[in-house]
Short mmCIF file of C-alpha atoms and ligand atoms in Angstrom, two decimals:
data_model
loop_
_atom_site.label_atom_id
_atom_site.label_comp_id
_atom_site.label_asym_id
_atom_site.label_seq_id
_atom_site.Cartn_x
_atom_site.Cartn_y
_atom_site.Cartn_z
CA MET E 257 3.31 -10.12 17.47
CA PRO E 258 1.71 -8.03 14.67
CA THR E 259 0.68 -9.84 11.51
CA ALA E 260 1.08 -8.84 7.87
CA LEU E 261 -0.79 -10.43 4.98
CA ILE E 262 1.37 -11.14 1.96
CA ARG E 263 0.76 -12.84 -1.40
CA ARG E 264 3.29 -14.77 -3.45
CA PRO E 265 3.94 -13.23 -6.91
CA SER E 266 2.17 -14.67 -9.94
CA PRO E 267 4.33 -16.31 -12.61
CA ARG E 268 2.67 -13.73 -14.90
CA LEU E 269 3.96 -10.79 -12.81
CA ALA E 270 5.73 -9.24 -15.82
CA GLU E 271 2.31 -8.65 -17.44
CA GLY E 272 1.21 -6.40 -14.56
CA LEU E 273 -0.52 -3.09 -15.26
CA VAL E 274 1.50 0.04 -15.95
CA THR E 275 -0.27 3.41 -16.07
CA HIS E 276 1.96 6.40 -15.30
CA ILE E 277 5.41 5.07 -16.26
CA GLU E 278 6.89 3.39 -19.31
CA ARG E 279 6.90 -0.40 -19.34
CA THR E 280 10.31 -2.01 -18.84
CA PRO E 281 10.98 -5.77 -18.69
CA VAL E 282 10.52 -7.44 -15.30
CA ASP E 283 12.95 -10.18 -14.23
CA LEU E 284 10.67 -12.76 -12.57
CA ALA E 285 13.45 -14.68 -10.81
CA LEU E 286 14.84 -11.46 -9.35
CA ALA E 287 11.32 -10.39 -8.33
CA LEU E 288 10.79 -13.65 -6.44
CA ASP E 289 14.10 -13.16 -4.66
CA GLN E 290 13.21 -9.55 -3.78
CA TRP E 291 9.80 -10.64 -2.51
CA GLN E 292 11.41 -13.24 -0.25
CA ARG E 293 13.77 -10.59 1.13
CA TYR E 294 10.84 -8.26 1.74
CA VAL E 295 9.13 -11.04 3.71
CA ASP E 296 12.40 -11.75 5.56
CA ALA E 297 12.62 -8.06 6.51
CA LEU E 298 9.14 -8.28 8.07
CA HIS E 299 10.11 -11.41 9.99
CA GLY E 300 13.41 -9.85 11.04
CA THR E 301 11.61 -6.91 12.62
CA GLY E 302 9.11 -8.90 14.64
CA TRP E 303 6.26 -9.46 12.20
CA ASN E 304 4.37 -12.65 11.64
CA THR E 305 3.18 -13.16 8.07
CA VAL E 306 0.10 -14.93 6.71
CA GLU E 307 -0.10 -15.75 3.01
CA VAL E 308 -3.21 -15.04 1.01
CA PRO E 309 -3.39 -18.05 -1.35
CA ALA E 310 -1.67 -17.12 -4.60
CA ILE E 311 -3.75 -16.40 -7.69
CA ASP E 312 -1.50 -17.16 -10.62
CA GLU E 313 -3.83 -15.79 -13.30
CA CYS E 314 -3.67 -12.25 -11.84
CA PRO E 315 -0.32 -10.61 -12.67
CA ASP E 316 -0.73 -7.84 -10.07
CA SER E 317 -1.87 -10.06 -7.18
CA VAL E 318 1.40 -9.62 -5.26
CA PHE E 319 0.22 -6.05 -4.54
CA VAL E 320 -2.09 -7.44 -1.89
CA GLU E 321 -2.57 -4.13 -0.07
CA ASP E 322 -4.94 -3.04 -2.81
CA THR E 323 -7.49 -5.74 -1.94
CA MET E 324 -8.60 -4.27 1.37
CA VAL E 325 -8.49 -1.58 4.06
CA VAL E 326 -8.54 -2.59 7.73
CA TYR E 327 -9.54 -0.30 10.56
CA GLY E 328 -10.56 -1.39 14.04
CA ASP E 329 -12.11 -4.83 13.67
CA VAL E 330 -13.44 -4.19 10.16
CA ALA E 331 -11.85 -5.16 6.84
CA VAL E 332 -13.36 -3.34 3.89
CA ILE E 333 -12.83 -5.52 0.85
CA ALA E 334 -11.96 -3.39 -2.13
CA ARG E 335 -13.54 -3.48 -5.56
CA ALA E 336 -10.53 -2.83 -7.78
CA GLY E 337 -10.51 0.24 -9.97
CA ALA E 338 -8.94 -1.90 -12.73
CA ASP E 339 -11.20 -4.71 -14.00
CA GLU E 340 -8.17 -6.94 -14.47
CA ARG E 341 -7.67 -6.99 -10.69
CA ARG E 342 -11.23 -7.70 -9.47
CA ALA E 343 -10.63 -11.44 -9.00
CA GLU E 344 -7.92 -10.79 -6.42
CA ALA E 345 -10.34 -9.85 -3.64
CA ALA E 346 -12.15 -13.13 -2.91
CA ALA E 347 -9.31 -15.09 -1.32
CA ALA E 348 -8.00 -11.99 0.41
CA ALA E 349 -11.39 -11.56 2.09
CA GLU E 350 -11.35 -15.15 3.31
CA THR E 351 -7.85 -14.79 4.70
CA VAL E 352 -8.56 -11.59 6.63
CA ALA E 353 -11.89 -12.97 7.90
CA ALA E 354 -9.95 -15.93 9.30
CA GLN E 355 -7.85 -13.39 11.24
CA GLY E 356 -11.03 -12.29 13.05
CA TYR E 357 -12.03 -9.21 11.04
CA ARG E 358 -15.61 -8.36 10.14
CA ILE E 359 -16.02 -8.08 6.40
CA VAL E 360 -17.67 -5.14 4.61
CA ARG E 361 -17.55 -5.05 0.81
CA ILE E 362 -17.32 -2.15 -1.62
CA ASP E 363 -20.22 -2.70 -4.04
CA GLU E 364 -20.91 -1.56 -7.58
CA PRO E 365 -20.71 1.23 -8.69
CA GLY E 366 -18.03 1.86 -6.08
CA THR E 367 -14.38 1.21 -6.87
CA LEU E 368 -11.55 1.44 -4.39
CA ASP E 369 -7.93 0.26 -4.22
CA GLY E 370 -6.31 -0.15 -0.82
CA GLY E 371 -3.31 1.81 -2.10
CA ASP E 372 -5.49 4.91 -2.17
CA VAL E 373 -6.08 4.84 1.57
CA LEU E 374 -3.68 6.40 4.08
CA LYS E 375 -4.56 5.99 7.77
CA ILE E 376 -3.07 8.30 10.37
CA GLY E 377 -4.62 7.51 13.72
CA PRO E 378 -8.34 8.20 13.39
CA THR E 379 -7.88 10.22 10.19
CA ILE E 380 -8.26 8.30 6.96
CA TYR E 381 -7.26 10.01 3.70
CA VAL E 382 -8.70 8.56 0.51
CA GLY E 383 -7.20 9.46 -2.85
CA GLN E 384 -9.62 10.19 -5.64
CA GLY E 385 -8.91 10.72 -9.32
CA GLY E 386 -7.48 7.33 -10.23
CA ARG E 387 -8.63 3.89 -9.12
CA THR E 388 -11.00 5.00 -6.34
CA ASN E 389 -14.25 6.74 -7.26
CA ALA E 390 -16.71 8.86 -5.26
CA ALA E 391 -19.00 5.90 -4.52
CA GLY E 392 -16.05 3.86 -3.25
CA PHE E 393 -15.03 6.74 -1.00
CA GLN E 394 -18.55 7.09 0.41
CA GLN E 395 -18.85 3.39 1.11
CA LEU E 396 -15.52 3.40 2.92
CA ARG E 397 -16.66 6.37 4.98
CA ASP E 398 -19.93 4.62 5.85
CA ALA E 399 -17.96 1.58 7.01
CA PHE E 400 -15.42 3.41 9.19
CA ALA E 401 -17.21 6.54 10.44
CA PRO E 402 -19.22 4.52 13.01
CA LEU E 403 -15.86 3.34 14.41
CA GLY E 404 -14.83 6.93 15.06
CA ALA E 405 -12.76 7.55 11.94
CA GLU E 406 -12.75 10.82 10.06
CA VAL E 407 -12.60 9.88 6.38
CA ARG E 408 -11.38 12.65 4.03
CA ALA E 409 -11.04 12.72 0.24
CA VAL E 410 -7.85 14.10 -1.32
CA PRO E 411 -6.97 14.46 -5.02
CA VAL E 412 -4.62 12.02 -6.81
CA ARG E 413 -3.86 12.67 -10.45
CA LYS E 414 -0.11 12.48 -10.90
CA VAL E 415 0.52 8.93 -9.68
CA LEU E 416 -1.33 5.62 -9.48
CA HIS E 417 -2.46 5.68 -5.85
CA LEU E 418 -2.50 8.11 -2.94
CA LYS E 419 0.22 6.07 -1.26
CA SER E 420 2.35 6.29 -4.40
CA ALA E 421 2.49 10.01 -3.56
CA VAL E 422 2.48 10.11 0.25
CA THR E 423 2.68 8.02 3.39
CA ALA E 424 3.19 9.07 7.01
CA LEU E 425 5.89 8.85 9.66
CA PRO E 426 5.08 7.46 13.13
CA ASP E 427 4.46 11.00 14.43
CA GLY E 428 1.79 11.54 11.76
CA THR E 429 3.85 13.79 9.48
CA VAL E 430 2.91 13.10 5.87
CA VAL E 431 5.95 12.61 3.63
CA GLY E 432 5.87 13.07 -0.13
CA TYR E 433 7.94 13.89 -3.19
CA GLU E 434 6.44 17.28 -3.97
CA PRO E 435 6.38 17.12 -7.79
CA LEU E 436 4.01 14.15 -7.48
CA VAL E 437 1.76 15.40 -4.68
CA ASP E 438 -1.41 17.08 -5.94
CA ASP E 439 -2.14 19.08 -2.81
CA PRO E 440 0.40 19.05 0.05
CA ALA E 441 -1.89 21.49 1.91
CA ALA E 442 -4.54 18.75 2.20
CA PHE E 443 -2.53 17.26 5.07
CA ASP E 444 -2.21 18.64 8.59
CA ALA E 445 1.60 18.30 8.53
CA PHE E 446 3.66 17.72 5.38
CA ARG E 447 7.40 17.15 4.91
CA PRO E 448 8.94 16.95 1.42
CA VAL E 449 11.42 14.17 0.62
CA PRO E 450 14.07 14.26 -2.14
CA GLU E 451 13.06 11.09 -4.04
CA GLU E 452 9.84 9.59 -5.34
CA ALA E 453 10.31 6.31 -3.43
CA GLY E 454 11.23 8.29 -0.31
CA ALA E 455 7.52 8.96 -0.01
CA HIS E 456 6.87 5.27 0.68
CA VAL E 457 7.40 4.05 4.23
CA VAL E 458 5.92 1.10 6.07
CA LEU E 459 5.88 1.65 9.82
CA LEU E 460 7.47 -1.47 11.28
CA ASP E 461 7.27 -0.07 14.81
CA ASP E 462 7.70 3.31 16.49
CA ASP E 463 11.15 3.89 15.05
CA GLN E 464 11.83 1.44 12.21
CA LEU E 465 10.72 2.30 8.68
CA LEU E 466 10.67 -0.20 5.83
CA MET E 467 11.85 1.59 2.69
CA ALA E 468 12.97 0.92 -0.87
CA ALA E 469 16.67 0.94 -1.78
CA SER E 470 15.86 3.48 -4.49
CA ALA E 471 15.51 6.28 -1.93
CA PRO E 472 18.89 6.56 -0.17
CA LYS E 473 18.72 10.33 0.40
CA SER E 474 15.30 10.08 1.97
CA ALA E 475 16.55 7.23 4.18
CA GLN E 476 19.32 9.57 5.35
CA LEU E 477 16.79 12.30 6.02
CA PHE E 478 14.70 9.94 8.16
CA GLU E 479 17.80 8.77 10.01
CA GLY E 480 18.48 12.40 10.85
CA LEU E 481 15.00 12.58 12.35
CA GLY E 482 15.82 9.66 14.62
CA TYR E 483 14.21 6.82 12.67
CA ARG E 484 15.89 3.59 11.59
CA PRO E 485 15.36 2.72 7.90
CA VAL E 486 15.18 -0.99 7.02
CA VAL E 487 16.00 -1.08 3.33
CA VAL E 488 14.84 -3.59 0.70
CA ASP E 489 15.46 -3.60 -3.04
CA ILE E 490 12.11 -3.88 -4.85
CA SER E 491 13.24 -2.73 -8.31
CA GLU E 492 11.16 -5.34 -10.17
CA PHE E 493 7.96 -4.25 -8.40
CA GLU E 494 8.76 -0.57 -8.94
CA LYS E 495 8.72 -1.30 -12.71
CA LEU E 496 5.01 -2.06 -12.23
CA GLU E 497 4.35 1.02 -10.06
CA GLY E 498 4.51 -1.01 -6.87
CA CYS E 499 6.11 0.18 -3.64
CA VAL E 500 6.92 -1.20 -0.19
CA THR E 501 3.47 -0.44 1.15
CA CYS E 502 1.51 -2.40 -1.44
CA LEU E 503 3.34 -5.71 -0.92
CA SER E 504 1.59 -6.37 2.41
CA VAL E 505 -1.43 -5.53 4.55
CA ARG E 506 -0.44 -4.71 8.08
CA LEU E 507 -2.87 -5.94 10.74
CA ARG E 508 -2.00 -3.89 13.80
CA ARG E 509 -4.89 -4.80 16.05
N1 LIG T 667 -0.78 0.04 -3.66
C1 LIG T 667 -0.02 0.08 -4.72
O1 LIG T 667 0.77 0.99 -4.92
N2 LIG T 667 -0.18 -0.88 -5.61
C2 LIG T 667 0.57 -1.00 -6.80
C3 LIG T 667 -0.22 -1.66 -7.87
C4 LIG T 667 0.54 -1.77 -9.15
C5 LIG T 667 -0.18 -2.51 -10.26
N3 LIG T 667 0.68 -2.66 -11.38
C6 LIG T 667 -1.45 -1.79 -10.67
O2 LIG T 667 -1.39 -1.00 -11.61
O3 LIG T 667 -2.49 -2.02 -10.10
#
């Protein structure tokens, strides 16, 4: 059974960072309910979950994907591009180490957020222009190139993270909402989707895609391609520029 790391929302969630969108009030009770349903959706599709111990003083800690990037047997522990989020990494590192991963850390002056890293087989795209800097990119490449990965930098200026702009279908096609993708030509195969949140898919298995309820037309598009969308409402996390990908770290080894 594959395992996903998750992290319970902080009671201070509503104070989370907002960069590219206007701040709107977050309903904490609704967020907790949505988080539980997200976790239930993972369980319902055959995933085991392991909780990173909660860190109540970090409002954005629920977005656990940003704390690391796993490839092969290595977990690169991120050094957050936003100072406010640096403290999130320590417990996440301990949790993933306990799952049997070797730990490599991004060091100063490098910064990197897991949300900037899109893995498609042995190709790893790293968004630069926001939270991840050139030193962070180079350190990630040094960690994963010896494992056979090809690590490529791509621009990200219009949204928070690379995976706010694009993710990939099981066949490797990159999907994105074109107005928010800096350079669709950077990817070997690109397919536009009709909604911003339609660009965010978590691969649950070869044909099921975890998606946000805010992208019904994209869900239909994917259904037409033969995939099965599993839909969750994550409206309260979207108000903080979160998406389905950032609420977990999938350990597929
Ligand atoms: N990977 C992601 O898309 N993470 C979302 C992080 C949102 C959080 N409010 C932040 O600005 O860091």
